[in-house]
Amino acid sequence: MLRSMSDLLAHLNPPQLAAVTLPAQHALILAGAGSGKTRVLTTRIAWLLSTGQVGPQGILAVTFTNKAAREMQARLAAMLPINTRGMWIGTFHGLCNRFLRAHHREAGLPAQFQILDSADQLAAIKRLLKNLNVDDQKYPPRELMHFINAHKEQGIRAAQAEAYDHFTSRRVELYTEYEAQCRREGVVDFAELLLRSYELLLRNEPLCRHYQARFRHILVDEFQDTNRLQYSWLKLLAGRGSVAPENEGACLFAVGDDDQSIYAFRGAEIGNMRDLQREFELPNVIRLEQNYRSHGNILDAANALIQQNRGRLGKNLWTDAGAGEPIRVFEAYSDADEARGIVDEVAELVRDGVSRDQIAVLYRSNAQSRVLEHQLFTQAVPYRVHGGLRFFDRQEIKHALAYLRLIANPDDDTAFARVLNFPTRGIGSRSAEALQEAARQANCSLYNAAASLAGKAATAVTRFVRLIESLRGETSDLPLPELIDHVLEKSGLRQHYLAEKEGKDRLENLDELINAATGFLREESEPIVDGEVAPENGPLASFLAHAALEAGEHQAGQGEEAVQLMTVHAAKGLEFDVVFISGLEQGLFPHENAAQERDGLEEERRLMYVAVTRARRRLYLSHAQTRLLHGQTRYCLPSAFLDELPANLLRRTRRGGIGVPPGARQNADTGGQTPATAGLRIGQSVRHARFGVGVIVATQGSGPETRVQVNFGAAGMKWLALEYARLTPA
């Protein structure tokens, strides 16, 4: 039995009710964060069905994730006694797959066509380049994949692609060859699903009119995330494309929030919302502004921030839940100090009864997780990296550590095998197998077995062995951060990721590895206690052991309560009682790349808006005066976004030592000198464990950043960081 109309529409506020019960017409619902847009969408479908305006077969509902589609189906099944599985509810890719399965002949596809996921597509492109003898250094497979997909998402086939130079012209040729390879093999990639569906509807007018007549109501979630091709596909089905419907077209009901458009890098077009208003001649926009998630102070801050953007459709979030607590803003001395303060506060919140699952720490860049993870590890706080890998589990970090392990121990077969052909250096699987067999027969390491190889395999493998030997020799006297920097450069890792379109995050992580080494040395530079034996294996082996220990455990297990770590992008659609937004500094958030991109700063502000509106009850904003970058200390300016927040909503605090340089309290007893600098001056003779006796000739920096230049005679002039140099008066 159908639920009564009053039951169905109960608990809707007036704007939600207006949206749900709109007559059959095109509409744009501007739904703010936490305003109940999923409820509105689902209830709209249930209302259309229960009032007999349309049957289940006449509904087309589009979401952006499979999870959202399943949630919508579950809610509908709870509202109405219908089988939702037969309804067309799903993602763009899922619905297009369903359409092409039904019409594979018309689409020119085999009945059992296979879908390439991202990994499969990359493998297919690598195979294509190899078959065509194309240099994959000049035309990196991943970059070519992005080139192809970007054109498809714009509705551009290889035949229509424009090329203004030889390099682009060659990429277009490879796009043509890729299309031919996919046709031969009967496969389609994700972008092809939508493009093939759109093209079929465009050229087959009877089929297009059939679906225009079938779907009377088209409902779209997260409309601000649509790209140009997705919007064109929707317009075509709604009767506003080049194929006119026989009768009146379907009603397009779009729900979205232009203030949460943060996926321009994926091709999302924020302009689609304005185009929808103009092209569908929408008389008005229904705004859902009542927020059911956050307290008033959080919403007021979010409103003040986003009002700085131009060209918004405009809305103002509000709540009847009360103002709540002020937003806490704290300034740290350094990034390590910031992480320490955040984790201290997390521990206090947990003691006060807040569930760790309801605490999220957000950051703009993936690389920022490292210093946070380290502090959580140090204080034994269970955590989980949402939507990504822990720092030491990331591919680029594992590759870098493998090179470092080989410098420390060339007989490490696991490390040897990992980077033998990464970056690619012409060592195929056969050569690797021959090397492994030689090592097995001689009962020795892969490194030692290399000398016994012959032929083509021997040349490439020997070249790799020489690379490792040269790295060992060139780095023997370098401080640990410089050693890592040198290895990243000479191994080719940096160059490899520079060639990737999305290699920026990986490069930032590699730089963060240098920072990790710098921080490790600072932490390990405490004087050796009487009776304790100094490690013989040096800082590299100690750092590798430290990295292995941090990588090996401490991420929370399945079902265990844990603090949530994630980028702001990964946080979209989620909500937590307590949210920390870290690293609010110019160049970091907003990101320095924003200044070079059209409307880049506005997208960064929308990203900040998304971050702020994830918090239900308590919000922390933090920034640091200094931050390690490439192993060097960078002095930071607070993010301009902090100045855009009303001062009356903020409470500036310095909890857990935040804002106090490490060791400041101890320095009071030494007249402003740190323990490391006490008693040392220019002209003084000092002793170093490796370089022997020398004379201090210059100083630079202050506090924990102090460096001295020492003339060690035969060993030459050296700049040393006092925190870990362990200099003693001679």
XYZ file of C-alpha atoms in Angstrom, residues 117-558:
442
model
C 38.855 0.718 -16.216
C 41.609 3.312 -15.753
C 44.324 0.698 -15.132
C 43.210 -1.369 -18.155
C 43.143 1.718 -20.366
C 46.668 2.683 -19.311
C 47.901 -0.847 -20.033
C 46.218 -0.736 -23.469
C 47.951 2.568 -24.299
C 51.339 1.206 -23.171
C 50.813 -1.828 -25.416
C 49.873 0.452 -28.334
C 53.023 2.569 -27.932
C 55.192 -0.538 -27.747
C 53.616 -2.031 -30.889
C 54.152 1.232 -32.766
C 57.732 1.637 -31.423
C 56.825 5.027 -29.952
C 59.164 6.510 -27.343
C 57.156 6.448 -24.106
C 59.511 9.040 -22.589
C 58.483 11.574 -25.229
C 54.829 10.452 -25.155
C 54.186 9.262 -21.585
C 51.283 6.768 -21.530
C 49.462 8.400 -18.628
C 49.649 11.854 -20.202
C 48.393 10.436 -23.528
C 45.500 8.769 -21.680
C 44.495 12.142 -20.186
C 44.768 13.754 -23.634
C 42.417 11.146 -25.159
C 39.898 11.246 -22.302
C 39.825 15.061 -22.215
C 38.948 15.133 -25.931
C 36.253 12.491 -25.525
C 34.713 14.388 -22.608
C 34.455 17.401 -24.898
C 32.760 15.233 -27.551
C 35.809 15.389 -29.852
C 36.905 12.339 -31.860
C 40.435 12.008 -33.215
C 39.182 13.029 -36.673
C 37.910 16.365 -35.267
C 40.849 17.059 -32.949
C 42.887 20.167 -33.768
C 46.659 20.209 -33.730
C 48.722 23.390 -33.852
C 52.168 21.807 -33.556
C 54.016 18.598 -34.426
C 53.833 17.215 -30.872
C 50.041 17.593 -30.633
C 49.649 16.290 -34.195
C 51.485 13.114 -33.200
C 49.248 12.705 -30.124
C 46.175 13.015 -32.358
C 47.631 10.260 -34.597
C 48.085 8.064 -31.518
C 44.497 8.852 -30.496
C 43.415 7.587 -33.946
C 45.458 4.409 -33.510
C 44.013 3.906 -30.023
C 40.451 4.168 -31.373
C 41.290 1.566 -34.033
C 42.813 -0.775 -31.429
C 39.702 -0.518 -29.217
C 37.449 -1.281 -32.220
C 39.517 -4.373 -33.130
C 39.430 -5.670 -29.572
C 35.760 -4.824 -28.905
C 36.480 -2.740 -25.793
C 35.403 0.696 -24.547
C 36.875 2.959 -21.885
C 34.816 5.008 -19.413
C 34.829 8.175 -21.529
C 33.802 6.134 -24.580
C 30.638 4.878 -22.846
C 29.175 8.365 -22.711
C 30.517 9.572 -26.046
C 29.306 6.464 -27.923
C 25.856 6.782 -26.296
C 25.608 10.467 -27.191
C 26.697 9.885 -30.792
C 24.201 7.037 -31.231
C 21.303 9.177 -29.973
C 22.467 12.049 -32.182
C 22.607 10.107 -35.432
C 19.702 7.666 -34.809
C 16.706 9.968 -34.550
C 14.033 7.231 -34.136
C 15.975 5.764 -31.212
C 16.509 9.187 -29.679
C 12.799 10.030 -29.949
C 11.943 6.672 -28.375
C 13.941 7.533 -25.234
C 12.729 11.142 -25.265
C 9.177 9.795 -25.143
C 10.005 7.140 -22.551
C 11.734 9.321 -19.936
C 9.250 11.944 -18.817
C 11.255 13.109 -15.830
C 15.057 13.378 -15.719
C 16.524 14.097 -12.282
C 20.215 14.917 -11.796
C 22.196 15.044 -8.561
C 25.383 17.162 -8.115
C 24.661 19.032 -11.345
C 27.597 21.416 -10.718
C 29.981 18.487 -11.379
C 28.759 17.767 -14.922
C 31.120 18.224 -17.869
C 30.172 19.523 -21.316
C 29.406 16.110 -22.819
C 27.248 15.026 -19.864
C 25.256 18.235 -20.136
C 24.839 17.734 -23.909
C 23.591 14.159 -23.308
C 21.029 15.407 -20.770
C 19.882 18.195 -23.098
C 19.406 15.722 -25.948
C 17.228 13.403 -23.843
C 15.266 16.371 -22.478
C 14.449 17.527 -26.007
C 16.704 20.614 -26.063
C 19.386 19.187 -28.349
C 19.562 18.909 -32.144
C 16.961 16.083 -32.220
C 13.511 17.519 -31.537
C 11.063 15.279 -29.631
C 7.781 14.288 -31.277
C 5.856 15.638 -28.318
C 6.849 17.803 -25.410
C 10.263 16.815 -24.036
C 11.071 15.443 -20.586
C 11.257 17.663 -17.520
C 14.832 18.189 -16.320
C 15.079 18.539 -12.531
C 18.667 19.480 -11.625
C 19.956 19.694 -8.056
C 23.331 21.253 -7.367
C 25.420 23.862 -5.598
C 27.700 26.157 -7.568
C 29.548 26.972 -4.324
C 30.689 23.335 -4.117
C 32.043 23.070 -7.654
C 35.609 21.854 -6.981
C 36.367 19.474 -9.845
C 37.479 21.733 -12.688
C 40.619 19.579 -12.981
C 38.338 16.648 -13.910
C 36.523 18.636 -16.570
C 33.536 19.818 -14.472
C 31.975 22.978 -15.928
C 30.518 25.325 -13.336
C 29.061 27.307 -16.268
C 26.602 24.451 -16.966
C 24.356 25.768 -14.178
C 24.015 29.192 -15.782
C 23.636 27.614 -19.208
C 20.816 25.483 -17.834
C 19.038 28.583 -16.525
C 19.349 30.347 -19.891
C 18.787 27.466 -22.338
C 15.840 25.963 -20.458
C 14.403 29.428 -19.727
C 13.953 28.717 -16.034
C 11.756 31.371 -14.485
C 13.209 30.969 -11.027
C 15.584 28.939 -8.893
C 14.468 27.224 -5.680
C 17.066 27.673 -2.953
C 17.494 25.192 -0.112
C 19.278 27.272 2.495
C 18.284 25.734 5.824
C 21.223 23.624 6.996
C 20.639 20.542 9.168
C 24.313 19.781 9.786
C 26.282 22.644 11.294
C 26.003 25.206 14.063
C 25.418 28.848 13.194
C 28.973 30.155 13.662
C 30.310 27.609 11.185
C 27.651 28.538 8.619
C 28.188 32.281 9.113
C 31.897 31.784 8.468
C 31.169 29.742 5.328
C 28.721 32.390 4.038
C 31.172 35.251 4.639
C 33.924 33.347 2.844
C 32.002 32.329 -0.278
C 30.460 35.786 -0.721
C 33.907 36.895 -1.930
C 33.351 34.919 -5.162
C 31.853 36.700 -8.164
C 29.063 35.449 -10.418
C 27.437 33.162 -7.845
C 23.829 32.107 -8.188
C 23.620 33.125 -4.559
C 22.327 31.624 -1.329
C 22.843 32.047 2.407
C 22.954 29.027 4.697
C 21.238 29.237 8.088
C 20.226 26.921 10.913
C 17.935 26.904 13.881
C 20.436 24.803 15.871
C 21.993 27.860 17.561
C 25.342 29.624 17.153
C 27.420 26.940 18.834
C 31.082 27.342 19.733
C 33.423 29.909 18.213
C 35.814 28.722 15.517
C 39.251 28.076 17.006
C 42.195 29.489 15.071
C 45.715 28.670 16.141
C 49.111 29.633 14.880
C 51.996 27.227 15.225
C 55.703 27.892 15.133
C 56.334 25.118 12.562
C 54.478 22.402 10.659
C 55.701 19.829 13.197
C 54.459 22.060 16.013
C 51.096 22.422 14.247
C 50.756 18.633 13.959
C 51.708 18.212 17.622
C 49.059 20.746 18.669
C 46.368 19.080 16.532
C 47.108 15.625 17.929
C 47.202 16.981 21.516
C 43.783 18.522 20.965
C 42.492 15.280 19.410
C 43.635 13.374 22.512
C 41.822 15.877 24.742
C 38.630 15.612 22.676
C 38.725 11.813 22.935
C 39.174 12.088 26.726
C 36.088 14.323 26.744
C 34.067 11.592 25.064
C 34.245 12.527 21.346
C 34.456 9.439 19.146
C 37.652 9.282 17.059
C 35.443 8.387 14.052
C 33.857 11.839 14.368
C 37.178 13.720 14.175
C 38.583 14.614 10.753
C 41.858 16.337 9.904
C 41.745 17.916 6.428
C 44.610 19.201 4.296
C 44.938 20.714 0.829
C 47.771 18.545 -0.438
C 48.399 14.829 0.040
C 51.992 15.462 1.097
C 50.783 17.246 4.246
C 49.621 13.955 5.715
C 53.203 12.866 6.468
C 53.883 15.182 9.400
C 50.382 14.499 10.800
C 50.817 10.731 10.445
C 54.164 10.931 12.213
C 52.682 12.745 15.175
C 49.718 10.360 15.385
C 52.167 7.450 15.242
C 54.325 9.021 17.965
C 51.357 9.470 20.284
C 49.875 6.043 19.370
C 46.580 7.519 18.142
C 44.784 5.162 15.692
C 44.089 6.867 12.376
C 42.812 6.069 8.912
C 43.732 7.824 5.654
C 40.428 8.215 3.815
C 40.464 7.981 0.040
C 44.207 7.456 -0.203
C 47.287 5.638 1.051
C 49.392 6.344 4.093
C 52.491 8.375 3.279
C 55.014 5.525 3.402
C 52.667 3.268 1.397
C 52.520 5.606 -1.625
C 54.051 4.259 -4.818
C 56.563 7.084 -5.323
C 57.747 6.877 -1.699
C 58.226 3.107 -1.925
C 60.283 3.593 -5.104
C 62.449 6.269 -3.478
C 62.971 4.157 -0.358
C 63.986 1.197 -2.550
C 66.846 3.255 -4.049
C 67.890 4.374 -0.567
C 67.796 0.770 0.672
C 70.123 -0.257 -2.167
C 72.590 2.453 -1.181
C 72.506 1.153 2.385
C 72.561 -2.509 1.316
C 72.959 -3.459 -2.376
C 72.068 -7.095 -1.560
C 68.461 -6.131 -0.734
C 66.726 -8.184 -3.462
C 63.247 -6.805 -2.770
C 64.417 -3.226 -3.299
C 66.526 -4.265 -6.306
C 63.592 -5.946 -8.054
C 61.269 -3.012 -7.344
C 63.360 -0.369 -9.142
C 65.356 -2.501 -11.599
C 63.200 -1.130 -14.401
C 61.633 1.919 -12.723
C 61.829 4.421 -14.251
C 61.909 2.265 -17.385
C 65.409 1.563 -18.674
C 64.802 -1.231 -21.194
C 64.963 -4.175 -18.789
C 62.126 -6.491 -19.745
C 60.607 -9.429 -17.887
C 62.916 -11.920 -19.671
C 66.031 -10.102 -18.522
C 64.655 -9.936 -14.966
C 63.907 -13.688 -15.057
C 67.406 -14.443 -16.352
C 68.884 -12.392 -13.516
C 66.779 -14.199 -10.907
C 67.821 -17.584 -12.309
C 71.500 -16.585 -12.235
C 71.140 -15.468 -8.608
C 69.431 -18.746 -7.675
C 72.139 -20.887 -9.291
C 74.981 -18.920 -7.716
C 73.137 -18.617 -4.391
C 73.837 -14.887 -4.280
C 71.968 -11.593 -4.404
C 70.556 -10.119 -7.627
C 73.139 -7.345 -7.352
C 76.036 -9.806 -7.362
C 74.446 -12.022 -9.998
C 74.409 -9.151 -12.508
C 78.074 -9.763 -13.360
C 77.305 -13.278 -14.629
C 74.748 -12.192 -17.234
C 75.584 -12.090 -20.928
C 74.147 -10.523 -24.043
C 71.571 -7.724 -24.260
C 70.248 -8.407 -20.746
C 73.714 -7.911 -19.287
C 74.109 -4.435 -20.833
C 70.949 -2.928 -19.354
C 71.284 -4.633 -15.940
C 74.965 -3.649 -15.663
C 74.006 -0.056 -16.407
C 71.556 -0.171 -13.476
C 74.180 -1.666 -11.151
C 76.597 1.117 -12.118
C 73.891 3.671 -11.328
C 73.530 2.249 -7.796
C 77.332 2.169 -7.348
C 77.675 5.769 -8.493
C 74.847 6.850 -6.164
C 76.623 5.150 -3.249
C 79.880 6.905 -4.049
C 78.377 10.345 -4.734
C 76.313 10.392 -1.534
C 78.782 8.943 0.965
C 79.616 12.323 2.527
C 76.275 14.060 2.043
C 73.916 14.909 4.914
C 70.792 12.738 4.832
C 68.378 15.330 3.287
C 70.893 16.166 0.532
C 71.531 12.453 -0.035
C 67.824 11.835 -0.639
C 67.538 14.891 -2.897
C 70.491 13.643 -4.962
C 69.018 10.144 -5.286
C 65.614 11.483 -6.378
C 67.327 13.486 -9.108
C 69.908 10.981 -10.384
C 67.609 7.938 -10.252
C 65.252 9.611 -12.707
C 62.273 9.500 -10.319
C 61.721 13.252 -10.424
C 61.952 13.384 -14.197
C 59.548 10.454 -14.482
C 56.823 12.111 -12.414
C 57.411 15.506 -14.045
C 56.278 13.916 -17.302
C 52.975 12.797 -15.783
C 50.017 15.137 -16.028
C 48.959 14.232 -12.510
C 52.499 13.801 -11.211
C 52.359 17.026 -9.159
C 51.082 15.261 -6.039
C 53.742 12.580 -6.367
C 56.487 15.204 -6.672
C 55.157 16.948 -3.570
C 55.310 13.624 -1.732
C 58.929 13.105 -2.832
C 59.807 16.560 -1.510
C 58.033 15.657 1.710
C 60.334 12.637 2.034
C 63.245 15.089 2.245
C 61.326 16.968 4.927
C 60.745 13.679 6.759
C 64.497 13.060 6.782
C 65.188 16.579 8.060
C 62.625 16.167 10.828
C 64.005 12.720 11.674
C 67.516 14.116 12.150
C 66.215 16.822 14.423
C 64.391 14.298 16.558
C 67.346 11.912 16.650
C 69.969 14.515 17.480
C 69.582 14.212 21.233
C 72.905 13.579 22.994
C 73.748 9.930 23.572
C 73.017 8.885 27.126
C 75.866 7.360 29.158
C 76.086 3.646 28.481
C 74.114 3.903 25.192
C 75.947 2.730 22.075
C 75.893 5.059 19.086
C 74.519 3.386 15.954
C 77.266 2.237 13.601
C 75.150 2.183 10.493
C 74.723 5.921 10.137
C 71.691 8.163 9.648
C 70.520 6.529 6.378
C 70.010 3.078 7.864
C 68.421 4.623 10.957
C 66.016 6.636 8.798
C 65.100 3.558 6.737
C 64.332 1.671 9.942
C 62.215 4.604 11.121
C 60.294 4.650 7.803
C 59.678 0.889 7.971
C 58.368 1.134 11.524
C 55.976 3.969 10.672
C 54.793 2.180 7.534
C 54.290 -1.151 9.219
C 51.413 -0.447 11.560
C 49.299 2.050 13.426
C 46.705 2.643 10.741
C 43.542 1.527 12.426
C 42.212 -1.924 11.657
C 38.788 -2.752 10.264
